[in-house]
Coordinates of C-alpha atoms and ligand atoms in Angstrom, one line a residue:
M141 CA -19.7 24.1 -36.4
R142 CA -16.5 22.9 -35.6
K143 CA -13.3 25.0 -36.5
K144 CA -11.0 23.0 -39.1
I145 CA -7.3 23.2 -38.9
L146 CA -5.5 21.8 -42.6
V147 CA -2.8 20.3 -43.0
L148 CA -0.8 19.6 -46.5
G149 CA 2.6 18.0 -46.3
N150 CA 4.4 15.1 -46.2
S151 CA 4.1 11.3 -45.2
N152 CA 7.3 9.3 -44.3
V153 CA 8.3 5.7 -43.6
D154 CA 11.3 7.0 -40.6
F155 CA 14.0 4.4 -40.6
V156 CA 15.5 5.1 -37.0
F157 CA 19.1 3.5 -36.1
K158 CA 20.4 3.5 -33.0
I159 CA 23.8 4.7 -33.2
P160 CA 26.6 5.1 -30.0
R161 CA 27.5 8.2 -31.8
F162 CA 27.1 10.5 -33.7
H163 CA 30.7 9.5 -36.6
H164 CA 32.7 10.9 -39.0
P165 CA 32.6 11.2 -43.1
G166 CA 34.3 7.5 -43.7
E167 CA 33.7 5.7 -41.1
T168 CA 31.5 2.1 -40.8
I169 CA 29.3 2.3 -37.1
L170 CA 26.8 -0.6 -36.2
A171 CA 23.4 0.3 -34.8
E172 CA 22.4 -1.5 -32.2
S173 CA 19.0 -1.9 -33.4
L174 CA 16.9 -0.8 -36.3
V175 CA 13.0 0.6 -35.9
T176 CA 10.9 1.5 -38.7
F177 CA 7.9 4.2 -37.1
F178 CA 4.8 5.8 -39.6
G179 CA 6.4 10.2 -39.5
G180 CA 6.9 12.7 -42.0
K181 CA 6.8 16.7 -40.8
G182 CA 3.7 16.8 -42.3
A183 CA 1.6 13.5 -40.7
N184 CA 3.3 14.1 -37.3
Q185 CA 1.7 17.2 -37.5
A186 CA -1.6 16.5 -38.4
I187 CA -2.1 13.5 -36.0
T188 CA -0.9 16.3 -33.0
A189 CA -3.6 17.6 -33.8
K190 CA -6.1 15.3 -34.4
R191 CA -4.9 13.8 -31.2
L192 CA -5.9 16.9 -29.8
G193 CA -9.2 17.3 -30.5
G194 CA -9.0 18.8 -33.8
N195 CA -10.9 19.2 -36.3
V196 CA -7.8 18.1 -38.7
H197 CA -8.1 17.4 -42.5
F198 CA -4.6 15.9 -44.0
I199 CA -3.7 16.3 -47.5
T200 CA -0.9 14.2 -48.6
K201 CA 0.4 11.9 -51.0
L202 CA 2.0 8.3 -50.3
G203 CA 3.7 6.1 -53.0
N204 CA 2.2 2.7 -54.8
D205 CA 3.3 0.1 -52.6
L206 CA 3.5 -1.8 -49.8
Y207 CA 4.7 1.2 -47.0
G208 CA 2.5 3.5 -48.7
K209 CA -1.0 0.6 -48.4
S210 CA -0.5 0.3 -44.8
Y211 CA 0.3 4.0 -44.2
R212 CA -2.8 4.7 -45.2
H213 CA -4.3 2.4 -43.7
H214 CA -3.0 3.6 -40.5
L215 CA -4.4 7.7 -41.5
I216 CA -7.3 5.8 -41.8
K217 CA -7.3 4.9 -38.1
N218 CA -6.2 7.6 -37.3
G219 CA -9.2 9.6 -38.1
L220 CA -8.1 11.1 -40.9
D221 CA -10.0 11.5 -44.7
Q222 CA -8.5 8.9 -47.1
K223 CA -9.7 11.3 -50.1
L224 CA -7.3 13.6 -48.8
I225 CA -4.4 10.9 -48.9
L226 CA -3.0 11.1 -52.6
K227 CA -1.7 8.6 -54.7
D228 CA 1.4 8.5 -56.9
K229 CA 1.8 5.8 -59.2
K230 CA 5.3 5.6 -60.2
L231 CA 7.1 6.9 -56.8
P232 CA 7.7 5.0 -53.9
T233 CA 6.9 6.1 -50.3
G234 CA 8.2 9.5 -48.7
M235 CA 11.1 7.4 -46.2
A236 CA 13.4 9.1 -44.0
V237 CA 16.4 7.9 -42.3
I238 CA 16.7 8.9 -38.6
E239 CA 20.3 8.4 -36.6
L240 CA 19.6 8.1 -32.8
T241 CA 21.8 8.8 -30.3
P242 CA 21.9 7.7 -26.3
K243 CA 21.3 11.0 -25.5
G244 CA 17.7 11.2 -27.9
E245 CA 19.7 14.0 -30.5
N246 CA 18.9 13.2 -33.9
R247 CA 20.2 13.5 -38.1
I248 CA 17.7 13.1 -40.1
I249 CA 18.3 11.9 -44.7
A250 CA 14.5 12.9 -46.1
F251 CA 14.1 11.6 -49.5
L252 CA 10.8 13.1 -50.9
G253 CA 9.0 9.3 -53.1
A254 CA 5.7 11.0 -53.7
N255 CA 5.8 13.3 -51.3
G256 CA 7.7 15.5 -54.2
S257 CA 5.1 14.5 -57.0
L258 CA 1.9 16.3 -54.2
S259 CA 0.9 18.8 -57.1
V260 CA -0.6 22.8 -57.4
N261 CA -2.8 20.3 -59.3
D262 CA -3.7 18.1 -56.7
L263 CA -4.7 21.1 -55.0
K264 CA -6.3 22.6 -57.2
R265 CA -8.6 19.2 -57.6
L266 CA -9.1 19.1 -53.9
E267 CA -10.7 22.7 -54.2
R268 CA -13.8 21.8 -51.4
Y269 CA -12.1 21.3 -48.9
W270 CA -10.3 24.8 -48.7
K271 CA -14.0 26.2 -47.7
G272 CA -13.8 27.1 -44.5
V273 CA -10.4 26.5 -43.1
D274 CA -9.9 28.3 -40.5
V275 CA -6.6 27.3 -38.9
F276 CA -3.6 26.3 -42.4
V277 CA -0.3 24.3 -40.7
T278 CA 2.6 23.7 -43.5
Q279 CA 6.4 22.7 -44.2
L280 CA 8.6 22.7 -46.6
E281 CA 9.2 18.4 -47.4
I282 CA 7.1 18.7 -50.5
P283 CA 7.3 21.4 -53.5
F284 CA 7.6 25.1 -53.3
S285 CA 5.1 25.2 -55.3
T286 CA 2.6 23.8 -53.6
V287 CA 3.5 25.4 -50.8
E288 CA 2.8 28.0 -51.9
K289 CA -0.4 27.6 -53.8
G290 CA -1.4 25.9 -50.5
L291 CA -0.8 29.5 -48.3
K292 CA -2.4 31.9 -51.3
M293 CA -5.8 29.3 -51.2
A294 CA -5.7 29.8 -47.3
K295 CA -5.3 33.4 -47.3
E296 CA -8.0 33.2 -50.0
Q297 CA -10.6 31.5 -47.1
G298 CA -9.1 33.6 -44.6
A299 CA -7.6 31.5 -42.7
L300 CA -4.3 31.8 -40.5
T301 CA -1.3 30.4 -41.7
L302 CA 1.7 28.4 -39.8
L303 CA 4.7 27.0 -42.1
N304 CA 7.6 25.5 -40.3
P305 CA 9.6 25.7 -42.3
S306 CA 11.6 22.8 -42.5
P307 CA 14.7 21.8 -43.9
P308 CA 14.6 25.7 -45.5
V309 CA 15.2 26.9 -48.6
Q310 CA 15.6 30.2 -49.3
L311 CA 12.1 32.1 -49.1
P312 CA 10.5 34.3 -52.0
S313 CA 10.3 37.3 -50.6
H314 CA 6.1 37.6 -51.5
I315 CA 6.0 34.9 -49.5
L316 CA 6.6 35.7 -46.6
P317 CA 3.7 38.1 -46.3
L318 CA 1.2 34.9 -46.4
V319 CA 2.8 34.2 -42.8
D320 CA 1.0 34.6 -39.9
F321 CA 3.4 32.1 -38.0
I322 CA 6.6 31.3 -38.9
V323 CA 8.0 28.3 -35.8
P324 CA 11.2 27.7 -37.2
N325 CA 13.9 26.6 -35.3
E326 CA 17.1 28.3 -33.8
V327 CA 19.7 26.7 -36.4
E328 CA 16.7 27.5 -39.6
A329 CA 15.9 30.9 -38.4
Q330 CA 20.0 31.3 -39.1
L331 CA 19.4 30.1 -42.3
L332 CA 17.0 31.9 -43.3
T333 CA 17.6 35.2 -42.0
G334 CA 21.3 34.7 -42.5
I335 CA 22.1 36.4 -39.0
K336 CA 24.4 34.4 -37.3
W337 CA 23.1 32.9 -33.8
K338 CA 25.8 34.1 -31.0
G339 CA 23.5 34.6 -27.7
D340 CA 19.7 36.0 -27.0
R341 CA 20.7 39.7 -29.4
E342 CA 21.3 37.8 -32.4
I343 CA 17.6 35.9 -31.8
R344 CA 15.3 38.5 -31.6
K345 CA 17.3 40.5 -34.2
M346 CA 16.6 37.4 -37.0
A347 CA 12.9 37.4 -35.7
E348 CA 12.8 41.1 -36.2
K349 CA 14.0 41.1 -40.2
F350 CA 11.3 38.2 -40.6
L351 CA 9.0 40.6 -38.9
D352 CA 10.0 43.3 -41.3
Q353 CA 9.7 40.5 -44.3
G354 CA 6.0 40.6 -44.1
V355 CA 5.5 38.1 -41.4
K356 CA 2.7 38.8 -38.7
N357 CA 3.7 36.0 -35.2
V358 CA 7.4 34.5 -35.1
V359 CA 7.4 31.6 -33.3
I360 CA 11.7 30.7 -33.2
T361 CA 12.2 27.5 -30.8
L362 CA 15.1 26.7 -29.1
G363 CA 15.8 22.5 -28.0
S364 CA 15.8 22.5 -24.2
N365 CA 16.2 26.5 -23.9
G366 CA 12.6 26.3 -24.9
L367 CA 11.7 29.4 -27.6
F368 CA 11.2 33.4 -27.9
L369 CA 8.6 34.8 -29.4
K370 CA 8.2 38.1 -31.5
N371 CA 5.4 40.1 -32.7
R372 CA 4.0 43.5 -33.4
S373 CA 3.6 44.0 -30.4
E374 CA 4.6 42.3 -27.9
E375 CA 8.3 39.3 -27.2
F376 CA 8.9 36.8 -24.7
W377 CA 11.0 33.9 -23.9
M378 CA 9.6 30.9 -22.4
E379 CA 11.8 28.2 -20.6
A380 CA 11.5 25.0 -21.9
F381 CA 9.8 22.1 -19.7
R382 CA 12.6 19.5 -18.6
V383 CA 11.9 15.9 -19.1
N384 CA 13.6 12.6 -19.5
V385 CA 14.6 12.6 -23.2
V386 CA 14.7 9.6 -25.4
D387 CA 14.3 11.1 -29.2
T388 CA 14.1 14.7 -30.5
T389 CA 12.2 13.2 -33.4
A390 CA 9.1 15.4 -34.2
A391 CA 9.4 17.3 -30.8
G392 CA 9.2 20.0 -33.3
D393 CA 5.9 18.9 -34.9
A394 CA 4.0 17.7 -32.0
F395 CA 5.0 21.6 -31.3
L396 CA 2.8 23.0 -34.1
G397 CA 0.5 20.3 -34.5
A398 CA -0.5 21.9 -30.6
L399 CA 0.2 25.4 -32.3
A400 CA -2.7 25.3 -34.3
S401 CA -4.5 23.6 -32.1
G402 CA -4.4 26.3 -30.1
L403 CA -5.3 28.8 -32.1
I404 CA -7.7 28.2 -32.9
E405 CA -9.2 27.5 -29.7
N406 CA -8.9 31.8 -29.4
K407 CA -6.7 30.8 -26.4
P408 CA -4.7 34.1 -25.1
I409 CA -0.9 33.5 -27.1
Q410 CA 1.6 32.2 -24.4
E411 CA -1.7 30.3 -23.0
V412 CA -1.5 28.4 -26.2
L413 CA 2.6 28.4 -26.5
K414 CA 2.6 26.5 -23.1
F415 CA -0.4 24.5 -24.0
A416 CA 3.0 23.9 -27.3
N417 CA 5.6 23.7 -25.2
G418 CA 3.5 21.1 -23.8
A419 CA 3.8 18.5 -26.5
G420 CA 7.3 19.4 -27.7
A421 CA 8.3 18.6 -25.1
L422 CA 6.1 15.6 -24.6
A423 CA 7.1 14.1 -27.7
T424 CA 11.0 14.1 -26.8
T425 CA 10.0 10.9 -24.2
K426 CA 9.3 8.1 -26.6
L427 CA 10.9 6.6 -29.2
G428 CA 9.8 7.7 -32.7
A429 CA 7.5 10.1 -34.3
Q430 CA 4.2 8.8 -34.5
P431 CA 4.6 7.0 -31.0
S432 CA 5.6 10.0 -29.7
L433 CA 2.6 12.4 -30.4
P434 CA 0.5 13.6 -27.3
S435 CA -3.2 12.6 -27.5
R436 CA -5.1 16.0 -24.8
R437 CA -5.4 13.3 -22.2
D438 CA -1.5 12.8 -22.0
L439 CA -1.1 16.6 -22.6
N440 CA -4.0 17.5 -20.0
M441 CA -2.5 15.6 -17.6
F442 CA 1.7 16.4 -17.5
L443 CA 0.9 20.4 -17.9
K444 CA -1.2 20.1 -15.0
R445 CA 1.9 17.5 -12.8
I446 CA 4.1 21.2 -13.7
E447 CA 1.9 23.0 -11.9
V448 CA 1.5 21.1 -8.9
G449 CA 5.2 20.7 -8.7
K450 CA 5.2 24.2 -9.7
T451 CA 3.3 25.1 -6.1
K452 CA 4.7 22.5 -4.3
R453 CA 8.2 24.3 -4.4
S454 CA 7.0 27.7 -4.1
Ligands
RIB195 O1 10.2 15.7 -37.8 C1 10.8 15.2 -37.8 C2 9.9 14.2 -39.0 O2 11.6 14.8 -40.0 C3 11.0 12.7 -39.2 O3 9.4 12.0 -39.0 C4 11.3 12.4 -40.5 O4 10.2 11.7 -41.6 C5 11.5 13.7 -41.7 O5 9.5 13.9 -42.2

């Protein structure tokens, strides 16, 4: 039987405002364009894992509105099981306002909407879908009690658990021992550990702090500076791939989805992280969250091209 990835998380409709620069408090600026995309960290991660060929199940909640209807349709079209796409009768579908500069940098404001009512009871009702889960992935744009329950249910199944602590909230100490891979970016790692980031030394200290709190593996993503992995037996830095950045939205989600896919294939950790690193890089080359998530074919071709490039230079 094919190994199973279960993603628990939010779905948002993203409103992307292309702006010339980030503006100041009290200042009004005009956007050059406004485009709408399907997004939300949970959905982005699930769709990446699916596009990379995984047997993916995705638990999420949409609103009882037009956005919810078309999002449901979109998820089903992407091969996700409609029985796990829940509906809140009163709250609107989750939304995000994304400010995007010409450098591809973004600032995001998310409104939880229906994502905020994805509850522990919902998970209990879907208990049968947890059977035989191999890799479990979640983030923090749904209620924390639901994240916690999800981690526990996954551990009861003996699954490998991945937590993307975004947006960062103070994590209670009993949660971290349930986490096999914590994957924050440097800003989130700084907020979660209270260690101010000045350079590599602090990144290592942040990772050590997570390990001391019971996490098994720490992957800190560093944007254009690559990533750092640390566990009890190894640590290494990995450089980022150089690409033409259009929009960094969902790069972290592509990384998470690919990490889950790589881990399920039992590849060595260096190889898995290279795969995830490639997915993250590719996701920055296109506008919008979900249009930018790579397929297995695109990612393999990208990684191959990089290898050929390396051989030619050496
Ligand atoms: O990580 C990017 C995502 O964060 C966006 O798609 C937005 O919806 C927010 O959830």
